XYZ file of N, CA and C in Angstrom:
333
model
N -3.482 34.750 17.210
C -2.901 33.423 17.321
C -2.295 33.010 15.973
N -1.156 32.380 16.019
C -0.488 31.993 14.778
C -1.115 30.737 14.184
N -0.956 30.607 12.895
C -1.511 29.476 12.154
C -0.643 28.234 12.369
N -1.276 27.090 12.506
C -0.584 25.820 12.697
C -0.664 25.025 11.401
N 0.481 24.584 10.922
C 0.541 23.738 9.733
C 0.814 22.312 10.191
N -0.188 21.476 10.106
C -0.060 20.090 10.546
C 0.326 19.216 9.357
N 1.575 18.818 9.317
C 2.064 17.946 8.237
C 2.385 16.551 8.765
N 1.897 16.250 9.939
C 2.226 14.979 10.586
C 1.844 13.765 9.736
N 0.804 13.880 8.916
C 0.392 12.753 8.066
C 1.240 12.631 6.808
N 2.054 13.638 6.541
C 2.916 13.621 5.358
C 4.330 13.123 5.679
N 4.631 13.032 6.963
C 5.970 12.625 7.384
C 5.953 11.139 7.732
N 6.902 10.413 7.156
C 6.966 8.974 7.394
C 8.423 8.500 7.352
N 8.666 7.424 8.039
C 9.975 6.771 7.964
C 9.884 5.475 7.161
N 8.741 5.253 6.524
C 8.589 4.069 5.680
C 9.485 4.216 4.468
N 10.137 3.155 4.113
C 11.050 3.171 2.981
C 10.401 2.498 1.776
N 10.601 3.065 0.584
C 10.112 2.387 -0.622
C 10.932 1.123 -0.858
N 10.392 0.210 -1.634
C 11.113 -1.020 -1.945
C 11.238 -1.178 -3.453
N 12.222 -1.957 -3.828
C 12.502 -2.250 -5.231
C 12.402 -3.755 -5.415
N 11.527 -4.190 -6.318
C 11.367 -5.623 -6.590
C 11.997 -5.943 -7.938
N 12.943 -6.874 -7.908
C 13.636 -7.271 -9.136
C 13.219 -8.652 -9.617
N 12.462 -9.347 -8.821
C 12.020 -10.680 -9.187
C 11.519 -11.384 -7.948
N 11.154 -12.634 -8.110
C 10.652 -13.424 -6.993
C 11.717 -13.538 -5.908
N 11.394 -13.053 -4.727
C 12.328 -13.109 -3.605
C 13.437 -12.071 -3.657
N 13.384 -11.189 -4.629
C 14.404 -10.145 -4.781
C 13.755 -8.778 -4.544
N 13.487 -8.476 -3.272
C 12.876 -7.208 -2.883
C 13.848 -6.511 -1.942
N 14.161 -5.261 -2.271
C 15.151 -4.515 -1.510
C 14.558 -3.200 -1.018
N 14.861 -2.864 0.221
C 14.432 -1.584 0.786
C 15.391 -0.499 0.311
N 14.838 0.622 -0.107
C 15.633 1.745 -0.607
C 15.828 2.761 0.510
N 17.075 3.060 0.808
C 17.385 4.087 1.808
C 17.274 5.444 1.125
N 16.138 6.086 1.340
C 15.901 7.397 0.732
C 16.008 8.515 1.766
N 16.790 8.249 2.809
C 16.948 9.249 3.870
C 17.669 10.489 3.352
N 17.448 11.583 4.017
C 18.067 12.862 3.638
C 19.581 12.728 3.535
N 20.210 12.135 4.539
C 21.678 12.037 4.545
C 22.202 11.216 3.368
N 21.537 10.103 3.082
C 21.964 9.278 1.951
C 21.796 10.026 0.644
N 20.690 10.734 0.495
C 20.450 11.474 -0.750
C 21.438 12.627 -0.923
N 21.827 13.279 0.165
C 22.835 14.339 0.073
C 24.189 13.774 -0.352
N 24.587 12.652 0.243
C 25.844 12.002 -0.154
C 25.795 11.548 -1.604
N 24.652 11.032 -1.993
C 24.461 10.576 -3.361
C 24.571 11.735 -4.343
N 23.993 12.864 -3.993
C 24.093 14.056 -4.834
C 25.530 14.485 -5.041
N 26.335 14.406 -3.979
C 27.752 14.755 -4.088
C 28.476 13.800 -5.023
N 28.183 12.501 -4.895
C 28.814 11.496 -5.759
C 28.462 11.744 -7.218
N 27.189 12.066 -7.462
C 26.740 12.258 -8.839
C 27.363 13.499 -9.464
N 27.629 14.522 -8.668
C 28.284 15.720 -9.184
C 29.721 15.428 -9.598
N 30.339 14.464 -8.931
C 31.730 14.121 -9.219
C 31.869 13.269 -10.475
N 30.794 12.595 -10.877
C 30.857 11.715 -12.038
C 29.663 11.919 -12.933
N 29.529 11.064 -13.911
C 28.439 11.121 -14.875
C 27.464 9.986 -14.603
N 26.203 10.179 -14.981
C 25.198 9.121 -14.834
C 25.536 7.926 -15.724
N 26.422 8.146 -16.692
C 26.870 7.060 -17.572
C 28.013 6.265 -16.941
N 28.648 6.819 -15.937
C 29.800 6.211 -15.286
C 29.336 5.034 -14.431
N 29.813 3.851 -14.732
C 29.368 2.635 -14.041
C 29.712 2.681 -12.554
N 30.808 3.351 -12.205
C 31.166 3.469 -10.790
C 30.146 4.306 -10.035
N 29.624 5.342 -10.665
C 28.583 6.163 -10.050
C 27.320 5.321 -9.872
N 26.977 4.540 -10.890
C 25.807 3.667 -10.778
C 25.993 2.656 -9.651
N 27.181 2.079 -9.555
C 27.479 1.146 -8.460
C 27.325 1.824 -7.101
N 27.821 3.042 -6.991
C 27.716 3.785 -5.727
C 26.255 4.038 -5.350
N 25.441 4.385 -6.341
C 24.024 4.617 -6.077
C 23.382 3.360 -5.513
N 23.658 2.225 -6.126
C 23.075 0.956 -5.667
C 23.570 0.619 -4.260
N 24.875 0.727 -4.031
C 25.433 0.403 -2.705
C 24.888 1.315 -1.617
N 24.804 2.602 -1.908
C 24.388 3.569 -0.892
C 22.902 3.458 -0.555
N 22.088 3.097 -1.522
C 20.644 3.068 -1.284
C 20.094 1.691 -0.946
N 20.716 0.646 -1.450
C 20.221 -0.713 -1.193
C 21.081 -1.486 -0.211
N 22.316 -1.041 -0.035
C 23.226 -1.730 0.874
C 24.203 -2.616 0.131
N 25.282 -2.932 0.813
C 26.371 -3.721 0.226
C 25.911 -5.123 -0.183
N 25.125 -5.774 0.678
C 24.666 -7.141 0.387
C 23.809 -7.163 -0.877
N 22.868 -6.232 -0.972
C 22.006 -6.163 -2.154
C 22.827 -5.858 -3.396
N 23.797 -4.959 -3.267
C 24.649 -4.603 -4.403
C 25.404 -5.827 -4.911
N 25.888 -6.653 -4.003
C 26.604 -7.871 -4.409
C 25.657 -8.856 -5.098
N 24.440 -8.989 -4.567
C 23.458 -9.886 -5.184
C 23.114 -9.415 -6.593
N 22.925 -8.118 -6.748
C 22.586 -7.562 -8.060
C 23.760 -7.719 -9.025
N 24.971 -7.486 -8.544
C 26.162 -7.654 -9.380
C 26.286 -9.100 -9.852
N 25.931 -10.039 -8.993
C 26.018 -11.464 -9.337
C 25.006 -11.860 -10.414
N 23.996 -11.029 -10.652
C 22.997 -11.312 -11.689
C 23.559 -11.109 -13.092
N 24.709 -10.417 -13.202
C 25.363 -10.158 -14.495
C 24.383 -9.510 -15.479
N 23.751 -8.421 -15.039
C 22.763 -7.711 -15.851
C 23.420 -6.879 -16.946
N 22.644 -6.582 -17.966
C 23.114 -5.678 -19.023
C 23.185 -4.260 -18.444
N 23.902 -3.389 -19.115
C 24.024 -1.999 -18.666
C 22.652 -1.340 -18.643
N 21.829 -1.583 -19.656
C 20.510 -0.946 -19.688
C 19.623 -1.446 -18.546
N 19.736 -2.720 -18.177
C 18.976 -3.239 -17.033
C 19.468 -2.618 -15.737
N 20.774 -2.465 -15.631
C 21.364 -1.845 -14.439
C 20.931 -0.387 -14.335
N 20.890 0.304 -15.469
C 20.408 1.684 -15.488
C 18.950 1.751 -15.032
N 18.149 0.768 -15.430
C 16.746 0.735 -15.001
C 16.626 0.608 -13.490
N 17.513 -0.159 -12.883
C 17.524 -0.287 -11.426
C 17.820 1.074 -10.793
N 18.824 1.744 -11.312
C 19.211 3.053 -10.772
C 18.090 4.073 -10.977
N 17.455 4.043 -12.134
C 16.337 4.952 -12.396
C 15.211 4.694 -11.400
N 14.910 3.433 -11.138
C 13.855 3.086 -10.179
C 14.208 3.572 -8.775
N 15.467 3.443 -8.394
C 15.920 3.915 -7.086
C 15.722 5.425 -6.983
N 16.145 6.146 -8.006
C 16.034 7.601 -7.981
C 14.576 8.056 -8.020
N 13.740 7.346 -8.770
C 12.311 7.670 -8.810
C 11.685 7.468 -7.431
N 12.024 6.354 -6.792
C 11.486 6.072 -5.458
C 11.929 7.129 -4.456
N 13.186 7.512 -4.526
C 13.714 8.516 -3.601
C 13.035 9.872 -3.801
N 12.679 10.182 -5.048
C 12.037 11.463 -5.356
C 10.517 11.399 -5.211
N 9.995 10.195 -5.011
C 8.548 10.035 -4.883
C 7.813 10.236 -6.197
N 8.459 9.847 -7.300
C 7.824 9.999 -8.604
C 7.664 8.644 -9.280
N 6.893 8.617 -10.326
C 6.667 7.386 -11.073
C 7.916 7.004 -11.865
N 8.134 5.704 -12.031
C 9.296 5.202 -12.759
C 9.329 5.757 -14.182
N 8.189 5.753 -14.856
C 8.138 6.177 -16.254
C 8.589 7.627 -16.424
N 8.213 8.499 -15.495
C 8.614 9.908 -15.566
C 10.124 10.034 -15.385
N 10.676 9.305 -14.426
C 12.119 9.349 -14.183
C 12.886 8.765 -15.364
N 12.363 7.688 -15.935
C 13.025 7.062 -17.077
C 13.030 7.998 -18.290
N 11.913 8.660 -18.543
C 11.835 9.588 -19.675
C 12.834 10.726 -19.503
N 12.941 11.256 -18.284
C 13.892 12.338 -18.026
C 15.327 11.850 -18.223
N 15.629 10.655 -17.733
C 16.978 10.090 -17.878
C 17.327 9.920 -19.356
N 16.401 9.394 -20.129
C 16.670 9.160 -21.561
C 16.880 10.484 -22.301
N 16.098 11.522 -21.933
C 16.294 12.847 -22.557
C 17.677 13.390 -22.225
N 18.075 13.276 -20.956
C 19.386 13.769 -20.541
C 20.502 12.965 -21.195
N 20.265 11.689 -21.357
C 21.242 10.826 -22.005
C 21.445 11.252 -23.454
N 20.350 11.560 -24.154
C 20.447 12.018 -25.554
C 21.187 13.348 -25.651
N 20.908 14.259 -24.728
C 21.595 15.561 -24.712
C 23.100 15.376 -24.532
N 23.466 14.461 -23.657
C 24.891 14.230 -23.362
C 25.618 13.639 -24.584
N 24.902 12.914 -25.412
C 25.514 12.294 -26.581
C 25.697 13.263 -27.738
N 25.012 14.395 -27.686
C 25.107 15.372 -28.790
C 26.359 16.196 -28.690
């Protein structure tokens, strides 16, 4: 008889959320299709490119959330933190680990 691998408890359609402040909680679309499209967008541009960052926010949080966030007039570093949090959530990793990796890659790109 063949072995059965039961991963039913590991599979979920629950979406992670991003909290930016009181009443500012957004669901992150971390679906396979969105992440594949996002990967294609990122290959076409740089993580430093503001248009790529905008695309990440729009694709994962939705157009309405992207407009609300844009209206906050955040600094570039704050906006990068949002994108890092989105990518960490999509990968199922801690924010600090994703942020450290982003900063290392950012330093490499500047050299």
